Tab-separated table of C-alpha atoms (C1' of nucleotides) in Angstrom:
chain	number	residue	atom	x	y	z
A	217	MET	CA	178.828	54.197	11.341
A	218	GLU	CA	181.413	54.523	14.070
A	219	ILE	CA	179.996	55.846	17.311
A	220	PRO	CA	182.306	57.628	19.799
A	221	PRO	CA	182.890	55.584	22.974
A	222	VAL	CA	181.950	58.564	25.141
A	223	VAL	CA	178.499	58.442	23.632
A	224	ILE	CA	178.148	54.744	24.383
A	225	ASP	CA	179.216	55.464	27.949
A	226	ARG	CA	176.405	57.990	28.357
A	227	LEU	CA	173.601	55.814	27.023
A	228	PRO	CA	173.322	53.726	30.215
A	229	LEU	CA	172.860	56.968	32.146
A	230	TYR	CA	169.920	57.864	29.971
A	231	THR	CA	168.536	54.369	30.379
A	232	ARG	CA	168.613	54.642	34.132
A	233	ALA	CA	166.950	58.034	34.261
A	234	LEU	CA	164.255	56.829	31.887
A	235	SER	CA	163.600	53.780	34.072
A	236	THR	CA	163.042	56.044	37.043
A	237	LEU	CA	160.690	58.245	35.047
A	238	GLU	CA	158.773	55.222	33.832
A	239	GLU	CA	158.313	53.961	37.370
A	240	GLU	CA	156.925	57.369	38.234
A	241	GLY	CA	154.382	56.882	35.495
A	242	ARG	CA	155.717	59.576	33.188
A	243	ASP	CA	154.729	59.242	29.537
A	244	VAL	CA	156.849	61.896	27.901
A	245	VAL	CA	160.089	63.690	28.719
A	246	SER	CA	162.048	66.447	26.999
A	247	SER	CA	165.800	66.502	26.482
A	248	GLN	CA	165.698	69.599	28.659
A	249	GLU	CA	164.241	67.784	31.648
A	250	LEU	CA	166.374	64.685	31.146
A	251	GLY	CA	169.376	66.968	31.009
A	252	THR	CA	168.798	68.697	34.306
A	253	LEU	CA	168.049	65.322	35.838
A	254	LEU	CA	171.452	63.996	34.791
A	255	GLY	CA	173.616	67.085	34.730
A	256	VAL	CA	174.066	66.954	30.968
A	257	THR	CA	173.139	69.589	28.379
A	258	PRO	CA	169.960	68.929	26.384
A	259	ALA	CA	171.856	69.320	23.108
A	260	GLN	CA	174.249	66.602	24.164
A	261	ILE	CA	171.408	64.174	24.768
A	262	ARG	CA	169.721	64.962	21.474
A	263	LYS	CA	172.949	64.591	19.566
A	264	ASP	CA	173.834	61.319	21.269
A	265	LEU	CA	170.443	59.865	20.422
A	266	SER	CA	170.630	61.120	16.846
A	267	TYR	CA	173.475	58.695	16.198
A	268	PHE	CA	170.932	55.901	16.348
A	269	GLY	CA	167.770	57.355	14.892
A	270	ARG	CA	164.981	59.842	15.455
A	271	PHE	CA	163.104	58.904	18.552
A	272	GLY	CA	161.458	62.171	19.587
A	273	LYS	CA	158.631	64.353	18.424
A	274	GLN	CA	159.126	68.081	17.937
A	275	GLY	CA	157.201	70.205	20.343
A	276	ARG	CA	156.601	67.231	22.585
A	277	GLY	CA	159.736	65.339	23.560
A	278	TYR	CA	160.445	61.634	23.882
A	279	ASN	CA	158.013	58.877	24.747
A	280	VAL	CA	159.601	57.424	27.871
A	281	ARG	CA	158.570	53.842	27.265
A	282	LYS	CA	159.539	53.858	23.615
A	283	LEU	CA	162.916	55.514	24.109
A	284	LEU	CA	163.704	53.133	26.932
A	285	ASP	CA	162.947	50.155	24.707
A	286	GLU	CA	165.068	51.592	21.931
A	287	LEU	CA	168.021	52.143	24.241
A	288	HIS	CA	167.674	48.675	25.699
A	289	HIS	CA	167.811	47.283	22.210
A	290	ILE	CA	170.756	49.452	21.161
A	291	LEU	CA	172.810	48.547	24.221
A	292	GLY	CA	171.878	44.895	24.141
A	293	LEU	CA	170.029	45.014	27.444
A	294	ASP	CA	167.066	43.123	26.028
A	295	ARG	CA	168.714	39.823	26.842
A	296	GLN	CA	170.469	38.016	29.684
A	297	TRP	CA	174.242	38.177	30.087
A	298	ARG	CA	176.081	35.421	31.903
A	299	MET	CA	178.873	36.468	34.273
A	300	ALA	CA	181.534	34.718	36.313
A	301	VAL	CA	183.126	36.153	39.447
A	302	ILE	CA	186.737	35.250	40.057
A	303	GLY	CA	187.864	35.816	43.626
A	304	VAL	CA	185.482	35.442	46.537
A	305	GLY	CA	187.125	37.508	49.238
A	306	LYS	CA	185.353	40.377	50.970
A	307	LEU	CA	184.989	42.191	47.681
A	308	GLY	CA	183.830	39.124	45.795
A	309	LEU	CA	181.249	38.504	48.481
A	310	ALA	CA	179.906	42.017	48.125
A	311	ILE	CA	179.702	41.543	44.363
A	312	LEU	CA	177.912	38.202	44.710
A	313	GLY	CA	175.460	39.791	47.115
A	314	TYR	CA	174.784	42.918	45.083
A	315	GLU	CA	171.174	43.064	43.932
A	316	GLY	CA	171.799	45.638	41.230
A	317	PHE	CA	173.009	43.308	38.496
A	318	GLY	CA	170.066	40.944	38.112
A	319	PRO	CA	167.348	43.472	37.295
A	320	GLN	CA	169.519	44.788	34.459
A	321	GLY	CA	169.943	41.375	32.895
A	322	PHE	CA	173.402	40.617	34.254
A	323	ARG	CA	173.384	37.299	36.054
A	324	ILE	CA	176.275	35.791	37.998
A	325	VAL	CA	176.330	32.100	37.105
A	326	GLU	CA	179.762	31.029	38.326
A	327	ALA	CA	182.114	31.947	41.164
A	328	PHE	CA	185.708	30.839	41.663
A	329	ASP	CA	188.244	31.056	44.451
A	330	ALA	CA	191.613	29.552	45.270
A	331	ASP	CA	191.112	29.239	49.031
A	332	PRO	CA	190.334	25.579	49.970
A	333	LYS	CA	188.084	26.842	52.758
A	334	ARG	CA	185.970	28.721	50.235
A	335	ILE	CA	185.770	26.043	47.573
A	336	GLY	CA	182.502	24.137	47.766
A	337	GLN	CA	180.804	26.755	49.922
A	338	ARG	CA	177.334	27.704	48.832
A	339	ILE	CA	176.765	31.467	48.583
A	340	GLU	CA	173.805	33.214	47.032
A	341	ASN	CA	172.582	30.026	45.323
A	342	LEU	CA	176.007	29.404	43.882
A	343	THR	CA	178.646	26.819	44.669
A	344	ILE	CA	182.139	28.256	44.758
A	345	ARG	CA	184.376	26.358	42.383
A	346	ALA	CA	188.132	25.861	42.553
A	347	ALA	CA	190.182	28.451	40.725
A	348	ASN	CA	192.046	25.552	39.134
A	349	ASP	CA	188.857	24.554	37.356
A	350	LEU	CA	188.326	28.035	35.902
A	351	GLU	CA	189.474	27.208	32.399
A	352	LYS	CA	187.796	23.813	32.224
A	353	THR	CA	184.487	25.146	33.544
A	354	LEU	CA	184.327	28.201	31.297
A	355	LEU	CA	185.188	26.227	28.199
A	356	LYS	CA	182.267	23.907	28.910
A	357	ASN	CA	179.870	26.610	30.152
A	358	PRO	CA	180.887	29.893	28.528
A	359	VAL	CA	180.109	33.241	30.107
A	360	ASP	CA	179.855	36.660	28.496
A	361	VAL	CA	181.511	38.685	31.232
A	362	GLY	CA	184.267	38.004	33.741
A	363	ILE	CA	184.389	39.964	36.985
A	364	VAL	CA	187.891	40.003	38.413
A	365	ALA	CA	188.090	40.437	42.185
A	366	VAL	CA	191.452	38.843	42.940
A	367	PRO	CA	194.622	40.383	44.403
A	368	ALA	CA	196.701	42.545	42.070
A	369	GLY	CA	199.481	39.994	41.865
A	370	ILE	CA	197.496	37.369	40.003
A	371	ALA	CA	194.981	39.578	38.233
A	372	GLN	CA	196.742	39.706	34.872
A	373	ASN	CA	197.038	35.951	34.966
A	374	VAL	CA	193.338	35.523	35.636
A	375	ILE	CA	192.497	37.983	32.881
A	376	ASP	CA	194.674	36.108	30.404
A	377	THR	CA	192.894	32.897	31.302
A	378	LEU	CA	189.507	34.514	30.823
A	379	VAL	CA	190.532	35.782	27.416
A	380	LYS	CA	191.769	32.328	26.502
A	381	CYS	CA	188.329	30.989	27.413
A	382	GLY	CA	186.678	33.362	24.973
A	383	VAL	CA	185.432	35.915	27.494
A	384	ARG	CA	185.179	39.201	25.614
A	385	ALA	CA	184.119	41.592	28.380
A	386	ILE	CA	185.935	41.970	31.664
A	387	LEU	CA	185.129	44.095	34.677
A	388	SER	CA	188.256	44.341	36.757
A	389	TYR	CA	188.458	45.494	40.369
A	390	ALA	CA	192.187	44.804	40.503
A	391	PRO	CA	194.466	47.853	40.852
A	392	ILE	CA	196.664	47.136	37.858
A	393	PRO	CA	196.863	48.570	34.327
A	394	ALA	CA	195.763	45.267	32.820
A	395	ARG	CA	196.167	44.719	29.105
A	396	VAL	CA	193.834	42.770	26.872
A	397	PRO	CA	194.045	41.952	23.159
A	398	PRO	CA	191.911	43.846	20.625
A	399	GLY	CA	188.350	42.615	20.534
A	400	VAL	CA	188.222	42.163	24.293
A	401	TYR	CA	186.607	44.927	26.320
A	402	LEU	CA	187.900	45.883	29.712
A	403	LYS	CA	186.557	48.294	32.272
A	404	ARG	CA	188.330	48.952	35.514
A	405	ILE	CA	186.872	49.951	38.852
A	406	GLU	CA	189.555	51.987	40.564
A	407	PRO	CA	188.526	53.659	43.805
A	408	VAL	CA	192.099	54.485	44.782
A	409	LEU	CA	192.786	56.314	41.522
A	410	ALA	CA	189.551	58.227	41.984
A	411	LEU	CA	190.592	59.275	45.478
A	412	GLN	CA	194.047	60.284	44.323
A	413	SER	CA	192.761	62.585	41.633
A	414	MET	CA	190.292	64.145	44.047
A	415	ALA	CA	193.161	64.726	46.460
A	416	TYR	CA	194.665	67.072	43.885
A	417	TYR	CA	191.572	69.240	43.931
A	418	LEU	CA	191.236	69.104	47.694
A	419	LYS	CA	194.771	70.289	47.983
A	420	ASN	CA	194.612	73.002	45.339
A	421	SER	CA	191.168	74.531	45.672
A	422	PRO	CA	190.655	77.430	48.040
A	423	ARG	CA	187.910	75.755	50.036
A	424	SER	CA	184.934	77.180	48.111
A	425	THR	CA	185.652	78.716	44.726
A	426	ALA	CA	186.389	75.634	42.655
A	427	ALA	CA	184.382	74.008	39.933
A	428	ALA	CA	183.117	70.531	40.689
A	429	ALA	CA	185.121	67.662	39.329
A	430	ARG	CA	183.617	65.746	36.516
A	431	SER	CA	182.448	62.412	37.704
B	294	MET	CA	197.527	77.731	35.242
B	295	GLU	CA	194.448	75.620	34.650
B	296	ILE	CA	195.188	71.948	34.174
B	297	PRO	CA	192.770	69.726	32.206
B	298	PRO	CA	190.939	67.225	34.421
B	299	VAL	CA	191.921	64.354	32.108
B	300	VAL	CA	195.531	65.072	32.917
B	301	ILE	CA	194.857	64.989	36.650
B	302	ASP	CA	193.085	61.677	36.187
B	303	ARG	CA	196.168	60.185	34.554
B	304	LEU	CA	198.702	61.274	37.158
B	305	PRO	CA	197.679	58.578	39.669
B	306	LEU	CA	198.326	55.987	36.964
B	307	TYR	CA	201.847	57.263	36.548
B	308	THR	CA	202.300	57.245	40.300
B	309	ARG	CA	201.315	53.624	40.545
B	310	ALA	CA	203.579	52.475	37.738
B	311	LEU	CA	206.479	54.395	39.250
B	312	SER	CA	205.877	52.768	42.632
B	313	THR	CA	206.118	49.362	41.031
B	314	LEU	CA	209.323	50.331	39.251
B	315	GLU	CA	210.808	51.656	42.461
B	316	GLU	CA	210.050	48.414	44.279
B	317	GLU	CA	211.855	46.628	41.493
B	318	GLY	CA	214.863	48.800	42.205
B	319	ARG	CA	214.772	50.761	38.977
B	320	ASP	CA	216.571	54.103	39.038
B	321	VAL	CA	215.581	55.626	35.731
B	322	VAL	CA	212.702	55.200	33.313
B	323	SER	CA	211.887	56.720	29.931
B	324	SER	CA	208.506	58.001	28.870
B	325	GLN	CA	208.689	55.288	26.238
B	326	GLU	CA	208.906	52.465	28.753
B	327	LEU	CA	206.372	54.020	31.103
B	328	GLY	CA	204.050	54.355	28.150
B	329	THR	CA	204.124	50.731	27.087
B	330	LEU	CA	203.716	49.773	30.724
B	331	LEU	CA	200.496	51.764	30.985
B	332	GLY	CA	199.125	51.688	27.475
B	333	VAL	CA	199.658	55.414	26.964
B	334	THR	CA	201.766	57.179	24.340
B	335	PRO	CA	205.134	58.514	25.492
B	336	ALA	CA	204.277	61.988	24.218
B	337	GLN	CA	201.163	62.039	26.321
B	338	ILE	CA	203.152	61.324	29.446
B	339	ARG	CA	205.758	63.950	28.654
B	340	LYS	CA	203.118	66.558	27.935
B	341	ASP	CA	201.159	65.754	31.071
B	342	LEU	CA	204.257	66.115	33.198
B	343	SER	CA	205.277	69.328	31.454
B	344	TYR	CA	202.241	71.041	32.946
B	345	PHE	CA	203.996	70.893	36.290
B	346	GLY	CA	207.659	71.303	35.506
B	347	ARG	CA	210.676	69.688	33.915
B	348	PHE	CA	211.465	66.490	35.708
B	349	GLY	CA	213.425	64.519	33.132
B	350	LYS	CA	216.865	64.598	31.570
B	351	GLN	CA	217.314	64.436	27.828
B	352	GLY	CA	218.943	61.305	26.600
B	353	ARG	CA	218.324	59.616	29.928
B	354	GLY	CA	214.713	59.704	31.104
B	355	TYR	CA	213.191	60.296	34.510
B	356	ASN	CA	214.646	59.466	37.882
B	357	VAL	CA	212.034	57.105	39.303
B	358	ARG	CA	212.368	58.177	42.919
B	359	LYS	CA	212.408	61.876	42.144
B	360	LEU	CA	209.462	61.801	39.752
B	361	LEU	CA	207.471	59.749	42.232
B	362	ASP	CA	208.127	62.294	44.960
B	363	GLU	CA	207.147	65.141	42.657
B	364	LEU	CA	203.883	63.444	41.698
B	365	HIS	CA	203.095	62.672	45.313
B	366	HIS	CA	203.568	66.297	46.124
B	367	ILE	CA	201.540	67.515	43.151
B	368	LEU	CA	198.617	65.215	43.911
B	369	GLY	CA	198.706	65.811	47.627
B	370	LEU	CA	199.648	62.245	48.434
B	371	ASP	CA	202.374	63.320	50.799
B	372	ARG	CA	199.911	63.568	53.653
B	373	GLN	CA	197.159	61.577	55.327
B	374	TRP	CA	193.544	61.963	54.254
B	375	ARG	CA	190.751	61.158	56.696
B	376	MET	CA	187.755	59.298	55.320
B	377	ALA	CA	184.348	58.250	56.623
B	378	VAL	CA	182.346	55.312	55.282
B	379	ILE	CA	178.592	55.684	55.322
B	380	GLY	CA	176.743	52.390	55.016
B	381	VAL	CA	178.176	49.166	56.392
B	382	GLY	CA	176.361	46.513	54.382
B	383	LYS	CA	178.211	43.914	52.336
B	384	LEU	CA	179.769	46.632	50.216
B	385	GLY	CA	180.681	48.806	53.191
B	386	LEU	CA	182.326	45.799	54.807
B	387	ALA	CA	184.425	45.159	51.725
B	388	ILE	CA	185.468	48.806	51.713
B	389	LEU	CA	186.369	48.759	55.393
B	390	GLY	CA	188.402	45.620	54.845
B	391	TYR	CA	190.218	46.796	51.731
B	392	GLU	CA	193.941	47.103	52.339
B	393	GLY	CA	194.569	49.306	49.324
B	394	PHE	CA	193.644	52.649	50.858
B	395	GLY	CA	196.019	52.857	53.817
B	396	PRO	CA	199.322	52.552	51.962
B	397	GLN	CA	198.282	55.468	49.765
B	398	GLY	CA	197.557	57.718	52.709
B	399	PHE	CA	193.793	57.318	52.738
B	400	ARG	CA	192.644	56.246	56.181
B	401	ILE	CA	189.097	55.314	57.159
B	402	VAL	CA	188.496	56.888	60.540
B	403	GLU	CA	184.715	56.684	60.888
B	404	ALA	CA	181.970	54.291	59.816
B	405	PHE	CA	178.219	54.799	60.042
B	406	ASP	CA	175.162	52.621	59.596
B	407	ALA	CA	171.452	52.861	60.301
B	408	ASP	CA	170.908	49.215	61.276
B	409	PRO	CA	170.627	48.890	65.096
B	410	LYS	CA	172.306	45.487	64.868
B	411	ARG	CA	175.326	47.058	63.236
B	412	ILE	CA	175.643	50.110	65.466
B	413	GLY	CA	178.267	49.609	68.133
B	414	GLN	CA	179.887	46.655	66.386
B	415	ARG	CA	183.637	46.771	66.174
B	416	ILE	CA	185.049	46.131	62.699
B	417	GLU	CA	188.614	46.630	61.553
B	418	ASN	CA	189.533	48.654	64.653
B	419	LEU	CA	186.521	50.895	64.194
B	420	THR	CA	183.276	51.210	66.115
B	421	ILE	CA	180.261	51.590	63.853
B	422	ARG	CA	178.342	54.719	64.770
B	423	ALA	CA	174.656	55.434	64.334
B	424	ALA	CA	173.733	57.111	61.053
B	425	ASN	CA	171.768	59.604	63.135
B	426	ASP	CA	175.012	60.838	64.637
B	427	LEU	CA	176.611	61.421	61.241
B	428	GLU	CA	176.259	65.182	61.243
B	429	LYS	CA	177.168	65.662	64.875
B	430	THR	CA	180.230	63.431	64.637
B	431	LEU	CA	181.597	64.930	61.445
B	432	LEU	CA	181.154	68.471	62.663
B	433	LYS	CA	183.251	67.639	65.726
B	434	ASN	CA	185.768	65.405	63.933
B	435	PRO	CA	185.907	66.523	60.298
B	436	VAL	CA	186.953	64.175	57.509
B	437	ASP	CA	188.325	64.993	54.085
B	438	VAL	CA	186.497	62.335	52.124
B	439	GLY	CA	183.111	60.654	52.411
B	440	ILE	CA	182.579	57.184	50.975
B	441	VAL	CA	178.920	56.552	50.259
B	442	ALA	CA	177.865	52.901	50.338
B	443	VAL	CA	174.161	53.212	51.121
B	444	PRO	CA	171.123	52.186	49.064
B	445	ALA	CA	170.222	54.422	46.129
B	446	GLY	CA	167.107	55.731	47.851
B	447	ILE	CA	168.906	57.600	50.590
B	448	ALA	CA	172.201	58.306	48.861
B	449	GLN	CA	171.419	61.873	47.808
B	450	ASN	CA	170.308	62.603	51.339
B	451	VAL	CA	173.543	61.263	52.785
B	452	ILE	CA	175.559	63.226	50.242
B	453	ASP	CA	173.730	66.426	51.127
B	454	THR	CA	174.515	65.828	54.787
B	455	LEU	CA	178.176	65.242	54.022
B	456	VAL	CA	178.343	68.475	52.065
B	457	LYS	CA	176.680	70.299	54.933
B	458	CYS	CA	179.405	68.969	57.206
B	459	GLY	CA	182.079	70.485	54.992
B	460	VAL	CA	183.152	67.293	53.234
B	461	ARG	CA	184.572	68.369	49.888
B	462	ALA	CA	185.367	65.038	48.259
B	463	ILE	CA	182.896	62.201	47.904
B	464	LEU	CA	183.353	58.722	46.507
B	465	SER	CA	179.919	57.345	45.778
B	466	TYR	CA	179.056	53.716	45.149
B	467	ALA	CA	175.353	54.510	44.890
B	468	PRO	CA	173.766	54.044	41.454
B	469	ILE	CA	172.300	57.530	41.151
B	470	PRO	CA	173.332	60.659	39.235
B	471	ALA	CA	174.048	62.518	42.457
B	472	ARG	CA	174.486	66.273	42.327
B	473	VAL	CA	176.840	68.310	44.469
B	474	PRO	CA	177.409	72.063	44.668
B	475	PRO	CA	180.472	73.664	43.030
B	476	GLY	CA	183.603	73.227	45.092
B	477	VAL	CA	182.665	69.696	46.086
B	478	TYR	CA	184.259	66.862	44.143
B	479	LEU	CA	182.372	63.707	43.393
B	480	LYS	CA	183.498	60.490	41.777
B	481	ARG	CA	181.149	57.628	41.187
B	482	ILE	CA	181.880	53.927	41.072
B	483	GLU	CA	179.322	52.450	38.720
B	484	PRO	CA	179.839	48.788	37.836
B	485	VAL	CA	176.397	48.446	36.273
B	486	LEU	CA	176.959	51.340	33.880
B	487	ALA	CA	180.311	49.842	32.952
B	488	LEU	CA	178.669	46.508	32.173
B	489	GLN	CA	175.923	48.143	30.167
B	490	SER	CA	178.316	50.017	27.915
B	491	MET	CA	180.365	46.853	27.384
B	492	ALA	CA	177.170	45.036	26.431
B	493	TYR	CA	176.927	47.371	23.455
B	494	TYR	CA	180.291	46.244	22.163
B	495	LEU	CA	179.616	42.587	22.900
B	496	LYS	CA	176.447	42.824	20.907
B	497	ASN	CA	177.853	44.794	18.007
B	498	SER	CA	181.333	43.403	17.452
B	499	PRO	CA	181.816	40.428	15.176
B	500	ARG	CA	183.597	38.290	17.722
B	501	SER	CA	187.173	39.198	16.800
B	502	THR	CA	187.630	42.278	14.638
B	503	ALA	CA	186.828	45.021	17.132
B	504	ALA	CA	189.097	47.518	18.795
B	505	ALA	CA	189.349	47.253	22.552
B	506	ALA	CA	187.148	49.540	24.601
B	507	ARG	CA	188.888	52.305	26.394
B	508	SER	CA	188.961	51.555	30.039
C	261	DA	C1'	142.017	76.336	10.694
C	262	DA	C1'	145.201	79.519	12.196
C	263	DG	C1'	148.451	81.044	15.517
C	264	DG	C1'	151.369	80.710	19.562
C	265	DG	C1'	154.334	78.054	22.165
C	266	DT	C1'	157.486	73.929	22.452
C	267	DT	C1'	160.923	70.822	21.320
C	268	DT	C1'	163.489	67.975	18.134
C	269	DG	C1'	167.356	67.057	14.850
C	270	DT	C1'	171.427	68.845	12.868
C	271	DG	C1'	174.845	71.901	10.313
C	272	DC	C1'	178.278	74.862	11.960
C	273	DT	C1'	181.546	76.774	15.077
C	274	DC	C1'	184.514	76.595	18.784
C	275	DA	C1'	187.457	74.606	22.249
C	276	DC	C1'	190.492	71.480	23.681
C	277	DA	C1'	193.069	67.320	23.879
C	278	DA	C1'	196.125	64.025	21.413
C	279	DT	C1'	199.734	63.436	18.187
C	280	DT	C1'	203.548	64.739	15.484
C	281	DA	C1'	207.964	66.359	14.881
C	282	DC	C1'	212.126	68.465	15.960
C	283	DA	C1'	215.683	71.261	18.281
C	284	DA	C1'	218.163	71.115	22.466
C	285	DA	C1'	220.286	68.552	25.935
C	286	DC	C1'	222.365	64.645	27.877
C	287	DC	C1'	225.281	60.223	28.242
C	288	DT	C1'	228.729	57.084	26.630
C	289	DT	C1'	232.404	55.552	24.034
C	290	DC	C1'	236.310	56.003	21.536
D	249	DG	C1'	236.753	66.178	23.191
D	250	DA	C1'	234.225	64.788	19.248
D	251	DA	C1'	230.728	61.708	17.479
D	252	DG	C1'	226.797	58.766	17.744
D	253	DG	C1'	222.799	57.421	19.927
D	254	DT	C1'	218.956	58.616	23.239
D	255	DT	C1'	215.369	61.072	25.203
D	256	DT	C1'	213.169	65.244	26.835
D	257	DG	C1'	210.226	69.421	26.316
D	258	DT	C1'	207.356	71.935	23.381
D	259	DA	C1'	205.643	74.404	19.088
D	260	DA	C1'	202.616	73.239	15.534
D	261	DT	C1'	199.237	70.341	13.601
D	262	DT	C1'	195.528	67.286	13.565
D	263	DG	C1'	191.458	65.217	15.267
D	264	DT	C1'	187.377	65.054	17.855
D	265	DG	C1'	183.728	66.122	20.878
D	266	DA	C1'	180.677	69.724	22.949
D	267	DG	C1'	177.781	73.725	22.445
D	268	DC	C1'	175.089	76.912	19.682
D	269	DA	C1'	171.394	78.205	16.982
D	270	DC	C1'	167.760	77.612	13.903
D	271	DA	C1'	164.534	75.520	10.587
D	272	DA	C1'	161.152	72.047	10.668
D	273	DA	C1'	157.678	69.658	13.029
D	274	DC	C1'	154.388	68.966	16.459
D	275	DC	C1'	150.581	70.125	20.084
D	276	DC	C1'	147.036	72.870	21.923
D	277	DT	C1'	143.924	76.517	22.228
D	278	DT	C1'	140.786	79.517	20.366
DNA sequence: AAGGGTTTGTGCTCACAATTACAAACCTTC
DNA sequence: GAAGGTTTGTAATTGTGAGCACAAACCCTT
């Protein structure tokens, strides 16, 4: 069965909300409650989940623990994913220092930079390698995900290299419309584009009567 | 006329491609060429633009300079937008140091943090203010956009404060499903969610025969 | 054990966005 | 200035996702 990408994009949201509920000690949750928690309609949640099976009980709702496990399994979050960061500037540093990846099973195991002053430095239990060694290193020690935090000018080049090394998922912070071959998955983080589209609404809404932008 | 949000989200893409073309000295571009450049169908581009007017010439294409000016005007990029950064940790530092905002008319004019060691520090021509003074400062010197780079636990609180101060556009880096009242526009930057949805495809695609994820 | 109150899973409908397709308009060349 | 080759703008069609609504299933109380 072919599942719509929008659905896949929502599953992590559900996962996160369920984690919070579990930490609060909740046993059961309804699509209704989950919906208000996330700003999504209950029907949407139920339909999304129904693509994968029947996880709830009528009249009761979903077992938090069980649904969370199911979603982890569906998304492939029940294992560790190895990631490499390319580019250790200010942004790369922030990425290396971010504590949000590890707990979700995403571990940064390599970091690369072209600056001779950076190469060899030890940051967050990692030794920065030379960008020149990117290909050689990744071919020997493959990673699942590449995080691109280099300037726009060389980003496509870096991405091509990653693809050549068999990396099939790329998270790019570079402000370019990068292209990847079929079978490689690319997500872009684009704060400037986000700001620019919000500017439209700022400019065109009469200061109070507008509907909120979808985030 | 009511324009679909998806269309608004694509306009900044067009803007960026046109900027590149202009720097290269190109005078005219067809929807065809722009499309291949961005990975979008030509018809999509033409239709998106037709919501706002008729900017092209049959048999010729679009004048790069003119279309760029039009889009700048439509999106409200022909002015300066004032932004405040809340949270000056590693991420906040990267944001303050990013050179991609200024050239697009987005200027960071205030920065706040709760850490006494950070308060008063001078970074990138800006003096970090105390988080306690957030409300007072913004009420005196309003900003158009708030950039939230604080830990998840206090993010909703910060967002509520921003809204109270009349901030109508918020770019949030906090991993929470933040809610804002109607008339306030919120975009979230969520690298972890992006990774989690890619994990699904990594897990479920047979290593070469899958279609690329939409980015 | 029966009844009232919930909540799920899903067929159906509706809305809207993407694509197709083509007439009209434009440029260039002969 | 006519003809051939492009490319736009848009009407019409197709495709797809979101919302609605309800039967079936479950819990709890009496």
